[in-house]
Coordinates of C-alpha atoms in Angstrom, one line a residue:
X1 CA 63.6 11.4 -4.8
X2 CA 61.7 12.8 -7.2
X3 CA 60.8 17.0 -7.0
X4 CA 57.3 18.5 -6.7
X5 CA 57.6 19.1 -10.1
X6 CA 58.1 15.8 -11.1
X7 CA 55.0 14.8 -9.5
X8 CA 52.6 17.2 -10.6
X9 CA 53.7 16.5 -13.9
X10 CA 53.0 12.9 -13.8
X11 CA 49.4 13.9 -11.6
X12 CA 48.8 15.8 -15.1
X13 CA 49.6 13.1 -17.5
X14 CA 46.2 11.4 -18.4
X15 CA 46.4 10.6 -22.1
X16 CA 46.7 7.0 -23.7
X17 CA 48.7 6.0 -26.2
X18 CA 47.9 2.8 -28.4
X19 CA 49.7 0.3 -30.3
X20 CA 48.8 -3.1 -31.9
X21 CA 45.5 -2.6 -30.9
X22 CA 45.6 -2.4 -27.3
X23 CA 45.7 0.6 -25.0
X24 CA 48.0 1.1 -22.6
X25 CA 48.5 4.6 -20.3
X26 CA 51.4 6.7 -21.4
X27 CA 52.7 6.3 -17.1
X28 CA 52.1 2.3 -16.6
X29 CA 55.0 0.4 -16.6
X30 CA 56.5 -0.4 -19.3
X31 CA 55.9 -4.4 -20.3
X32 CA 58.3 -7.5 -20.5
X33 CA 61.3 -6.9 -18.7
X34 CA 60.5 -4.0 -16.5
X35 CA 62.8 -3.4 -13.5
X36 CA 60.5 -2.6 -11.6
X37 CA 60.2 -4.8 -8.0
X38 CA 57.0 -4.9 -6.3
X39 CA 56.5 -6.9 -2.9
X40 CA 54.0 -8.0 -1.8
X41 CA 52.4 -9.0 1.6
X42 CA 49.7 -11.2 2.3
X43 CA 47.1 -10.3 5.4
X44 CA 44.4 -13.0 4.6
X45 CA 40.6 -11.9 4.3
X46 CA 37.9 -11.8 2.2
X47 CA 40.5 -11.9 -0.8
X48 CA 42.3 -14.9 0.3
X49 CA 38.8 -16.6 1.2
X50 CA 37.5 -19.5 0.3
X51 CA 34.1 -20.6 -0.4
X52 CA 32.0 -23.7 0.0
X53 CA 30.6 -23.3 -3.7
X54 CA 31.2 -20.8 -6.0
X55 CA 28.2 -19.1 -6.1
X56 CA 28.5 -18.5 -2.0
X57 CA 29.7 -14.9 -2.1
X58 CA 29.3 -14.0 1.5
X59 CA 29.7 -17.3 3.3
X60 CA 33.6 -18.5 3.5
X61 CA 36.7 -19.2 5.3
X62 CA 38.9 -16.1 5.0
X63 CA 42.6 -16.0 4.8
X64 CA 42.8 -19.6 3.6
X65 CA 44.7 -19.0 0.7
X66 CA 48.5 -17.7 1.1
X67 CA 49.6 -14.4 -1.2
X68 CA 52.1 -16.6 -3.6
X69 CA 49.1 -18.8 -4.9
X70 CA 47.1 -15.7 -5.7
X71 CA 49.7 -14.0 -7.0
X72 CA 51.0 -17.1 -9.3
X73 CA 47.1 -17.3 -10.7
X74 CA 47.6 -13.8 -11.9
X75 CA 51.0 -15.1 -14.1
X76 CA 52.1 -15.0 -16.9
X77 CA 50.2 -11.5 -17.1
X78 CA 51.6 -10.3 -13.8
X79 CA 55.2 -10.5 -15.1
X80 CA 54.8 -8.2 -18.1
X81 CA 54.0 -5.6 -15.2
X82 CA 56.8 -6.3 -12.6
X83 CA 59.2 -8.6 -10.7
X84 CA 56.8 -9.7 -7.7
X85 CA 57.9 -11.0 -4.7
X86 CA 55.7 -12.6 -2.4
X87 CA 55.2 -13.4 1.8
X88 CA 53.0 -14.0 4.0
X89 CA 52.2 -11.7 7.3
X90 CA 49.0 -13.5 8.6
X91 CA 46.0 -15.2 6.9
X92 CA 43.0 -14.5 9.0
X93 CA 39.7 -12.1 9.1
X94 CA 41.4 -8.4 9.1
X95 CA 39.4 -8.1 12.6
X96 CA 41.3 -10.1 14.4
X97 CA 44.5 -8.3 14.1
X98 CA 45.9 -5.7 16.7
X99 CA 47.4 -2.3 16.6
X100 CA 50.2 -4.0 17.6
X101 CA 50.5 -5.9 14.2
X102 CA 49.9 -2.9 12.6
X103 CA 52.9 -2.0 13.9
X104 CA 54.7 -5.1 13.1
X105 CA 53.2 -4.3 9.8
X106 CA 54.6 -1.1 9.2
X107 CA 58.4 -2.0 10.4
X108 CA 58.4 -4.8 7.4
X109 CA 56.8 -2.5 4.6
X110 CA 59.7 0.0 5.9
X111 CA 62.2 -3.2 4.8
X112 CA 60.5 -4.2 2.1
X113 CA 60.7 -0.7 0.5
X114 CA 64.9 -0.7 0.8
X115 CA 65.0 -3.5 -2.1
X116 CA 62.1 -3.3 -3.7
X117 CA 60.3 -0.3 -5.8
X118 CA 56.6 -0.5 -4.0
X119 CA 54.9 -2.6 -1.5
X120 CA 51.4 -3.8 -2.2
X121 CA 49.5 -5.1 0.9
X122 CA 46.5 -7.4 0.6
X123 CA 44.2 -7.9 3.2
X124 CA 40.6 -8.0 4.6
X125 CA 38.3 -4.9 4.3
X126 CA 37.0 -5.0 7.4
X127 CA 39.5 -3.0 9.1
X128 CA 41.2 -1.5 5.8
X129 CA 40.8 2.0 6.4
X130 CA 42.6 1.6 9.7
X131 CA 45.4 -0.2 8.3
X132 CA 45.9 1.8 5.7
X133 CA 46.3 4.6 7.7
X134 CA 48.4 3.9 10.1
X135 CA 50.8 2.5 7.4
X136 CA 49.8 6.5 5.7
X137 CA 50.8 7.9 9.0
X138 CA 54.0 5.9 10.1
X139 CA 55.8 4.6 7.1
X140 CA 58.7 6.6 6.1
X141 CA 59.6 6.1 2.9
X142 CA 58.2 8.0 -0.2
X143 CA 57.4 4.9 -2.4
X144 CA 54.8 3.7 -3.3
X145 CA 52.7 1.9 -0.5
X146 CA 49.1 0.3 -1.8
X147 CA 46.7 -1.8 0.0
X148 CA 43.9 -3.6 -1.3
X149 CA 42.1 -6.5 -1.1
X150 CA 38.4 -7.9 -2.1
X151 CA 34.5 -8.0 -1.1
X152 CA 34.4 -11.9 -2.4
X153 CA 36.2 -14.6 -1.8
X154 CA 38.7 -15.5 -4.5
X155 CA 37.2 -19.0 -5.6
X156 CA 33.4 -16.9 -5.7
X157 CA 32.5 -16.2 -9.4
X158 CA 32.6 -12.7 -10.2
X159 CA 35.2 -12.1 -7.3
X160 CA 36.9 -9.1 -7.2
X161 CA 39.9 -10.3 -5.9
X162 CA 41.9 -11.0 -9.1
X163 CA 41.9 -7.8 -10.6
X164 CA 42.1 -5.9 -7.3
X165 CA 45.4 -7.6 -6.5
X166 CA 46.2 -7.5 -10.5
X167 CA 45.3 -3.4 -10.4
X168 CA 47.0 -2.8 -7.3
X169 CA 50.2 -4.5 -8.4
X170 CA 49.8 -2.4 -11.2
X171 CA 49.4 1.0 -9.9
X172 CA 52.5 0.2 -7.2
X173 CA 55.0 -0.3 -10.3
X174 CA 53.6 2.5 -11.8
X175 CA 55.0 4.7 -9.5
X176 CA 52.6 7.4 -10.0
X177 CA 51.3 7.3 -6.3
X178 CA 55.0 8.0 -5.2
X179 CA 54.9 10.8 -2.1
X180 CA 51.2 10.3 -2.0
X181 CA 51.7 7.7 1.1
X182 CA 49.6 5.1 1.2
X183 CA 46.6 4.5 -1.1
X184 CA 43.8 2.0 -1.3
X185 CA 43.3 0.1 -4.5
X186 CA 40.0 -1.4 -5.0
X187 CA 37.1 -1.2 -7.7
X188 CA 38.8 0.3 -10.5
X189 CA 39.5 3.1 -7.3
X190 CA 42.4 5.0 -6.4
X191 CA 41.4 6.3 -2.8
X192 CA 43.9 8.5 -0.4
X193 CA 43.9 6.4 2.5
X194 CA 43.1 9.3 5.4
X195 CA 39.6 9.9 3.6
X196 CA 38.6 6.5 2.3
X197 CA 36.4 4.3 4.7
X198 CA 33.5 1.5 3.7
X199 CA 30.3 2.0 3.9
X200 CA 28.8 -1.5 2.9
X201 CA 28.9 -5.3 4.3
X202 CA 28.5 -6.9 0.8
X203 CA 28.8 -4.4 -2.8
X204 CA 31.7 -4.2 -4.2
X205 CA 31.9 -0.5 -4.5
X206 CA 31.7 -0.1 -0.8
X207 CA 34.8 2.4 0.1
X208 CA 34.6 5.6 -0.9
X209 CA 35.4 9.4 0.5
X210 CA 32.6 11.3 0.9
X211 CA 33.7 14.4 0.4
X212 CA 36.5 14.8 -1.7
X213 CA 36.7 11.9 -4.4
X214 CA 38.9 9.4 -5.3
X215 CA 42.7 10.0 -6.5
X216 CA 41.8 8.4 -9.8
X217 CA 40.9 5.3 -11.7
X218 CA 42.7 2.3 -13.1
X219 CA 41.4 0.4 -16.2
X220 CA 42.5 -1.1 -19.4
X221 CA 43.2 2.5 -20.8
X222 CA 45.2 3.0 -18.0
X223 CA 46.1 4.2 -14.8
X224 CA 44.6 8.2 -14.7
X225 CA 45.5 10.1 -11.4
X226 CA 43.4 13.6 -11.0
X227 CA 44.3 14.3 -7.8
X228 CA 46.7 14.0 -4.8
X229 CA 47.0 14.0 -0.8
X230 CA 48.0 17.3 0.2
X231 CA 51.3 15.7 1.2
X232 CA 52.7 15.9 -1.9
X233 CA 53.7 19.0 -1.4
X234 CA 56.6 18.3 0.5
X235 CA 58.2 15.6 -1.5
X236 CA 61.0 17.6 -1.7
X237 CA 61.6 17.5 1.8
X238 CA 62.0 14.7 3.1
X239 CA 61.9 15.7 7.3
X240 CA 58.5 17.7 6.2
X241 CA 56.8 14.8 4.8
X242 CA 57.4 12.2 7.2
X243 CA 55.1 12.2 9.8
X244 CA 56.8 12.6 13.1
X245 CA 55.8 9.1 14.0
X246 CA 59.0 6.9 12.9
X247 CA 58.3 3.6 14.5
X248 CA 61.9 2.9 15.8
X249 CA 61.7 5.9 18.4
X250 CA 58.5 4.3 19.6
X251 CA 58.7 0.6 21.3
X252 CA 56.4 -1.7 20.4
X253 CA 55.3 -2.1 24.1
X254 CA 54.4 1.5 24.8
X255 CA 51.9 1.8 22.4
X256 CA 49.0 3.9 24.5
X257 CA 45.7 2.8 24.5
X258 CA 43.0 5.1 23.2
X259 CA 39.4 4.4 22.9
X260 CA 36.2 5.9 20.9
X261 CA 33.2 6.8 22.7
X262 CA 30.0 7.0 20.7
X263 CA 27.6 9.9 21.3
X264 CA 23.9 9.2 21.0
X265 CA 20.6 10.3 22.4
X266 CA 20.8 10.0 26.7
X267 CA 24.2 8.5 26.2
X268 CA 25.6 7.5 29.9
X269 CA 28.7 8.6 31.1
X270 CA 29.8 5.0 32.5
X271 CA 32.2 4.5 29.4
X272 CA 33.9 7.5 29.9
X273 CA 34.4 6.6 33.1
X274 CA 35.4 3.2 32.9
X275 CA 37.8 4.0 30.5
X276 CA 40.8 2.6 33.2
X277 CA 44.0 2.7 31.6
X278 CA 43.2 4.8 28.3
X279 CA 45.5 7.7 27.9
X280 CA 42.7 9.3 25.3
X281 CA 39.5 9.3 23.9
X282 CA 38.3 10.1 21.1
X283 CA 34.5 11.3 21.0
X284 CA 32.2 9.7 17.6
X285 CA 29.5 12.6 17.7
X286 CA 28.5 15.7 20.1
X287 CA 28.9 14.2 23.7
X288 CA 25.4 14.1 25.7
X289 CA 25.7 15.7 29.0
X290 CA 26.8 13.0 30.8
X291 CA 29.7 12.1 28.6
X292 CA 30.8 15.8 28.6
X293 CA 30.1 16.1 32.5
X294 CA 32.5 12.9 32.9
X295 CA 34.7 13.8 30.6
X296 CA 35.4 17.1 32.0
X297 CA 36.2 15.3 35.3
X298 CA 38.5 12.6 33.4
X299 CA 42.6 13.7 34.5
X300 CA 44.8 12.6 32.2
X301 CA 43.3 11.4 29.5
X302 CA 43.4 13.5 26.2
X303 CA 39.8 14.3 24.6
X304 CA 39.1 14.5 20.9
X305 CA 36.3 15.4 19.0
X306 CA 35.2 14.0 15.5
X307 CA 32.0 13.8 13.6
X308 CA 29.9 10.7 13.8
X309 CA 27.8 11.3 10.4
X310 CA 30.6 10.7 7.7
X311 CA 31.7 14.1 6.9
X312 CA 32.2 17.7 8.3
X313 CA 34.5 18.9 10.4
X314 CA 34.4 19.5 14.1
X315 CA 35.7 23.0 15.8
X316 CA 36.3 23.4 19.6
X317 CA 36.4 25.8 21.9
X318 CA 40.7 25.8 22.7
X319 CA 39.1 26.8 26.6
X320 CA 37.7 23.5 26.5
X321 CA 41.1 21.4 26.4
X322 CA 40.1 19.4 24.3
X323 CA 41.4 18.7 20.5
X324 CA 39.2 18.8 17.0
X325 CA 39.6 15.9 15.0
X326 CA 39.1 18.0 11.7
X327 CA 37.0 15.8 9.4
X328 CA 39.1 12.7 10.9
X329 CA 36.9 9.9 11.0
X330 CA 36.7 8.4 14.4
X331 CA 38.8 5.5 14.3
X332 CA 41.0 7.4 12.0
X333 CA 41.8 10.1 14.5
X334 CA 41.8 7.0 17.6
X335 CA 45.2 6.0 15.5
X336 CA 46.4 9.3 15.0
X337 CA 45.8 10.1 19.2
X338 CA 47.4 6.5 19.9
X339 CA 50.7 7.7 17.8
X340 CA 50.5 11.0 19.4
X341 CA 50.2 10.4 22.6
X342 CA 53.0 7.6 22.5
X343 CA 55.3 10.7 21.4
X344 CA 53.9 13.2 24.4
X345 CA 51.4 14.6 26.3
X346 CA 51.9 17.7 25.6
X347 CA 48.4 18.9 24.6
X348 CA 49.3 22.3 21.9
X349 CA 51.5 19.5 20.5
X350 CA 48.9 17.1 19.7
X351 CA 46.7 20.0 18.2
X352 CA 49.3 21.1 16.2
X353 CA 49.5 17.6 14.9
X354 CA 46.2 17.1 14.4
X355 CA 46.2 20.2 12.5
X356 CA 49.4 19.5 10.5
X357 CA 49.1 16.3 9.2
X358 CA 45.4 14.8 10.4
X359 CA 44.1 17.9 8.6
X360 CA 47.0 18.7 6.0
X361 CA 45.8 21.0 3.5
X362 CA 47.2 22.5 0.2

């Protein structure tokens, strides 16, 4: 594995070299014949779309188009960068996949990762963000894990899907995201996947991180990294930078459910209280009085609070018994409650993980 050292080194490295008239980053892989093995799994969406015409750029049948076609459209270039392998996990709209396949998900990324250098998934933006980190917060390994996918259907002109899946490929056998868990590749963007979330229907520039900027960039120059998760800190040990959410000490079937309750002006407390069966909720926003009223009456179910505008962080009165989210967002800290609470109930627990790797700080 390699040492904390190792990595910021190779965080630091920036500069280009050139040669026969073409740039190429000093830490991209090395060309033709690289040993570097890079699977790939296939989700569907937008990126796997296909349109009517090619001018339709927001009207199409996602997921209609399996990983190894896009992938072999990307040849012979592709295989100057890596040996790709290729499968399919689903082709449909990100939305209509489960925590439960997330799950799924995560347990054949962990397989993946034993025979092959990196894993690159592709998949729908829709619910990105959420995928992306609940591979950040359950996968085990320290290699390279990115996920990316597109705003335009891959038969659009001008779709973003070729290089996304070209860049993405690239940065995984790069190895320069190693210990950083997972990232999101997408528009030229390197984005930490606890921090990046979309914030538009149809641009291709949509994810972002509000507050703290992207990892880095990919281009033809190169791959330039100027930052890294707070994580990376403890790549030299290995039971410290795991989470403590390893999949095979948690069955599939006991996966709790948690759900988000958003706070607005006069908001009733009849979601709170028809929340039958949730073992936690998580709170978008400062609770109206009715929510907090029937929330303060709600047994057994854990509370957590989280901003609803997109950045800040949220502290709570520890009298209150209920947790702060940090600057989670809300569906962000749903997953990281869901995980939690399949591991205890134990409420100084769930804070301190909250605190410790929701919130991990240098």
């Amino acid at each position: 594995m390699p040492t904390v050292a190792k990595i910021a080194a190779t965080i630091a490295l920036a500069g280009t070299v050139s040669g026969a008239g073409i740039c190429v980053s000093a830490a991209d892989p090395a060309p033709a014949g690289s040993a570097q093995r890079v699977a790939v799994i296939g989700l569907g969406g937008t990126i796997a779309g296909t349109s009517d015409r090619r001018t339709d750029l927001e009207t199409y049948r996602p997921g209609t188009r399996p990983i190894g076609e896009l992938v072999d459209s990307l040849r012979p270039e592709i295989g100057d960068v890596a040996a790709v392998s290729t499968e399919d996990f689903g082709q449909k709209g990100s939305g209509e996949y489960t925590v439960t396949d997330l799950y799924d998900l995560s347990q054949l990324v962990e397989r993946r990762l034993r025979d092959h250098d990196s894993v690159v998934v592709s998949t729908g933006s829709a619910t990105m963000e959420e995928l992306g980190y609940f591979l950040d917060l359950t996968v085990r390994s320290p290699k390279p894990v990115v996920v990316t996918g597109a705003m335009r259907p891959w038969t659009a002109i001008g779709s973003d899907g070729p290089v996304n899946l070209y860049n993405a490929i690239r940065l995984a056998a790069s190895d320069r995201t190693t210990c950083f868990g997972t990232v999101i590749a997408l528009n030229d963007q390197i984005l930490p996947a606890r921090d990046a979330t979309k914030t538009d229907s149809t641009r291709v520039h949509t994810f972002t991180t509000y507050e703290y900027g992207d990892l880095g960039t990919i281009d033809q120059a190169g791959i330039r990294v100027q930052r890294a998760p707070a994580r990376v800190q403890r790549c030299d040990d290995p039971a410290r930078w795991a989470t403590p959410f390893d999949l095979t000490t948690i069955p599939r079937d006991t996966l709790p459910r948690v759900d988000i309750a958003q706070s607005y002006l006069d908001a009733p407390a009849e979601p709170i209280t028809a929340a039958v069966g949730a073992k936690g909720i998580v709170f978008a926003g400062t609770p109206s009085p009715s929510q907090a009223n029937a929330a303060m009456a709600t047994k057994a179910i854990t509370m957590v609070a989280t901003n609803g505008y997109g950045s800040g962080a949220i502290t709570v009165d520890p009298k209150m018994g209920v947790v702060s989210g940090g600057d989670l967002a809300p569906k962000k800290a749903r997953l990281l409650l869901l995980l939690a609470l399949s591991k205890t109930a134990d409420h100084g627990q769930i804070v301190a993980w909250f605190r410790d790797y929701g919130n991990q700080q240098f």
